Coordinates of N, CA and C in Angstrom, one line a residue:
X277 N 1.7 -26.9 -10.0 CA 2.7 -26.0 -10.5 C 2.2 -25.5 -11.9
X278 N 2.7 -24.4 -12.3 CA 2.1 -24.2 -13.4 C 3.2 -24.5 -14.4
X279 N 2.6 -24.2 -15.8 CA 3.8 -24.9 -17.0 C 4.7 -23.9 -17.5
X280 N 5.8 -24.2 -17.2 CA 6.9 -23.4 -17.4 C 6.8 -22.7 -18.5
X281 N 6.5 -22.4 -19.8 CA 6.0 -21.9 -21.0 C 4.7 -20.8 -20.9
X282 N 3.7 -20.9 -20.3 CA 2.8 -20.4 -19.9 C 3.1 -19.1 -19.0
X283 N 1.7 -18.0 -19.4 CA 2.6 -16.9 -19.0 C 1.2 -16.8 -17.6
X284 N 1.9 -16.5 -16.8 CA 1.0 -16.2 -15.3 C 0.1 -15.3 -15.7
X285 N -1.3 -15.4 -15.2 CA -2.5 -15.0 -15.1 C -2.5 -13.8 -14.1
X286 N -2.8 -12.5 -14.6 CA -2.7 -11.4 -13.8 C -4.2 -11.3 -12.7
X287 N -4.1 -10.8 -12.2 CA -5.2 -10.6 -10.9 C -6.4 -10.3 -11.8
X288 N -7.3 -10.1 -10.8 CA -9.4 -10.0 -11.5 C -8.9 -8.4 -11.9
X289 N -8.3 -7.7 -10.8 CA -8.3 -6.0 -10.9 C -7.4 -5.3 -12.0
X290 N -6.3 -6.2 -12.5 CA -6.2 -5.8 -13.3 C -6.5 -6.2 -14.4
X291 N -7.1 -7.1 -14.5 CA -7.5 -7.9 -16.2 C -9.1 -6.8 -16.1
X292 N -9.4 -6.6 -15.3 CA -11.0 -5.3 -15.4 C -10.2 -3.9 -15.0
X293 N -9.2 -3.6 -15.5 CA -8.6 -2.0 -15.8 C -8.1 -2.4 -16.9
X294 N -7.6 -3.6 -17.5 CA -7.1 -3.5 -18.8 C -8.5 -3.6 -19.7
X295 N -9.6 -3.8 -19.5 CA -10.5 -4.4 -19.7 C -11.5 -2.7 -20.3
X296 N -11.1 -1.9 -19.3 CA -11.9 -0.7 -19.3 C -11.3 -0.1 -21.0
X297 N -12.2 0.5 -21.8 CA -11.7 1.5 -22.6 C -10.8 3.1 -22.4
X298 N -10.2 2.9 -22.9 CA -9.1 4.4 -22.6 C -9.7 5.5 -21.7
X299 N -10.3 5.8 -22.3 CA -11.4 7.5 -21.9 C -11.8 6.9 -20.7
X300 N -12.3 5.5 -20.7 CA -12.5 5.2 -18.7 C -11.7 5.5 -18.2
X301 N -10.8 4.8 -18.3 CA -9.5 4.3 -17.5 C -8.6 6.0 -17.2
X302 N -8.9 6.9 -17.7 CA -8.8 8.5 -17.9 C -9.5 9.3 -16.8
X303 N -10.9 8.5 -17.6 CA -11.6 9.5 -16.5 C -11.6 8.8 -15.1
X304 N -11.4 7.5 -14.6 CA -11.0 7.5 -13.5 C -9.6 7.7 -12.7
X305 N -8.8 7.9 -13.6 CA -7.5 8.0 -12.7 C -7.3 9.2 -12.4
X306 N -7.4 10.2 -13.9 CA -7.4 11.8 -13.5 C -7.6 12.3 -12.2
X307 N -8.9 12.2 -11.8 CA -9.8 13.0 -10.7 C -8.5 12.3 -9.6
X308 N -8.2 11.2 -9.3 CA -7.4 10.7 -8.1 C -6.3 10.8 -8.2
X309 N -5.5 11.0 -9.4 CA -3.7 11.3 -9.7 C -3.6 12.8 -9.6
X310 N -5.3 14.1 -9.5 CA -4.6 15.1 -9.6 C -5.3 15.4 -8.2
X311 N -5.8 14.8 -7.4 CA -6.0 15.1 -6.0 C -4.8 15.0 -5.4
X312 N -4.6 13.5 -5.1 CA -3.4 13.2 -4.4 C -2.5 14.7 -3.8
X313 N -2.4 15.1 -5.1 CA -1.0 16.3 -5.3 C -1.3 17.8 -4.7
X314 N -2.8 17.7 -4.0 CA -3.3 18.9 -3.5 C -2.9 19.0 -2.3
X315 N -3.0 18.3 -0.9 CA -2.9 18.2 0.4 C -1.2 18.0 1.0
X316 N -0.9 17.5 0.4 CA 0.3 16.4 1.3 C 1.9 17.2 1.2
X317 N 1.5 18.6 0.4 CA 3.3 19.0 -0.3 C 3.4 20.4 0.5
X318 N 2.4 20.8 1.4 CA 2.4 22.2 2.0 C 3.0 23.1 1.1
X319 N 2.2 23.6 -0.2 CA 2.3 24.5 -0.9 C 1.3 25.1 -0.8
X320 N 1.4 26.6 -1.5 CA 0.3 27.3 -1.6 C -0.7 26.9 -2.6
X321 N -2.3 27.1 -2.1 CA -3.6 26.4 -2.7 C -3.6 26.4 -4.5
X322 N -2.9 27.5 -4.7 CA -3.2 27.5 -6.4 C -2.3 27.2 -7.1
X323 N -1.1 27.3 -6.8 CA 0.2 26.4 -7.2 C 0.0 24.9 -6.7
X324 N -0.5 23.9 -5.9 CA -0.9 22.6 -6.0 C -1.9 22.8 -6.4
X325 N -2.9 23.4 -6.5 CA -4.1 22.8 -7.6 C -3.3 22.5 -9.2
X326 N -3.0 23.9 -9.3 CA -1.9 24.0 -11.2 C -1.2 22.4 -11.2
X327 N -0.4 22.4 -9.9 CA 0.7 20.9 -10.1 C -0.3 19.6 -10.0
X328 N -1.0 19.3 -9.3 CA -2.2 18.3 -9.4 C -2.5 18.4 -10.9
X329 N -3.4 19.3 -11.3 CA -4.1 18.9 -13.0 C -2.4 18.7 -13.9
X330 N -1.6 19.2 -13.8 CA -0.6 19.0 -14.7 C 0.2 18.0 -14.6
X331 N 0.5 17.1 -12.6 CA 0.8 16.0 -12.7 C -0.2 14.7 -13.0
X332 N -1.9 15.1 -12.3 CA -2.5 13.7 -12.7 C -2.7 14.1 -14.7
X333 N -2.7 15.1 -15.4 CA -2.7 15.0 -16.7 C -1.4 13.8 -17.3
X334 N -0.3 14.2 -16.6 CA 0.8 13.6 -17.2 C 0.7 11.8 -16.7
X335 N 0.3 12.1 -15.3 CA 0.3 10.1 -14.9 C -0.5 9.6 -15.7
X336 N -1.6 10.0 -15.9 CA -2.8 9.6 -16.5 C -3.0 9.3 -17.6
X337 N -1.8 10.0 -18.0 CA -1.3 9.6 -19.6 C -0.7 8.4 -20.0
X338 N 0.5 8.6 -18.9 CA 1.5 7.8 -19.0 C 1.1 6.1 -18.3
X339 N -0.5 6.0 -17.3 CA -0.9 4.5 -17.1 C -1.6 4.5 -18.1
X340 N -2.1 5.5 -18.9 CA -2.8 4.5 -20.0 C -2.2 3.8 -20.9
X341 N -1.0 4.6 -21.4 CA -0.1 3.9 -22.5 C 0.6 2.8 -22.0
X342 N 1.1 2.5 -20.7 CA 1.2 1.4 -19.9 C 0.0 0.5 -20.1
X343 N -1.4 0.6 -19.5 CA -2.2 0.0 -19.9 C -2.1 -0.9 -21.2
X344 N -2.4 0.3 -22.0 CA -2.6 -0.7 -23.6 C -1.1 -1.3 -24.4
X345 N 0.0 -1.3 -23.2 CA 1.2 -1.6 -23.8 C 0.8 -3.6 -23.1
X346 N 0.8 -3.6 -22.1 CA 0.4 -4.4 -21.2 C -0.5 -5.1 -21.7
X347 N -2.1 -4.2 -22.4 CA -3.5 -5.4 -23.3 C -2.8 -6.5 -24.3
X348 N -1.8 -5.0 -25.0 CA -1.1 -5.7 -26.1 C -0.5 -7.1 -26.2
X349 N 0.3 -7.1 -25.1 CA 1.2 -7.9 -24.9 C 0.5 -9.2 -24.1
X350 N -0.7 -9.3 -23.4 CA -1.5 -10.4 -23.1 C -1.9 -10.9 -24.3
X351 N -2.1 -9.9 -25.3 CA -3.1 -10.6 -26.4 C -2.5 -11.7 -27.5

């Protein structure tokens, strides 16, 4: 069992995403948070492309500051 005071040990995958520097951790989420938003909403092709870059800009934002809220708080 582990010691009640002690704080649980997060997984390999995320201690190497907290691990990545910002601008990584950017440039890989981007490309995949603003895909997602292209196929799956049966809109027309240039209005989901527009909502893709504008929603993976905004997620991408918003797991990084997650991210380094989360380094912080391990450290």
């Amino acid at each position: 069992m582990s010691d009640p005071g002690s704080t649980p040990r997060a997984p390999r995958l995320v201690l190497w995403w907290e691990g990545l520097e910002t601008w990584r951790q950017l440039a890989i989420s981007f490309p995949i948070l603003a895909v997602i938003n292209i196929g799956p909403f049966s809109q027309p092709l240039l209005r989901s492309i527009f909502y893709g870059l504008f929603e993976g800009a905004l997620l991408s934002g918003l797991m990084a500051v997650a991210t380094a809220t989360e380094r912080g708080r391990r450290r």
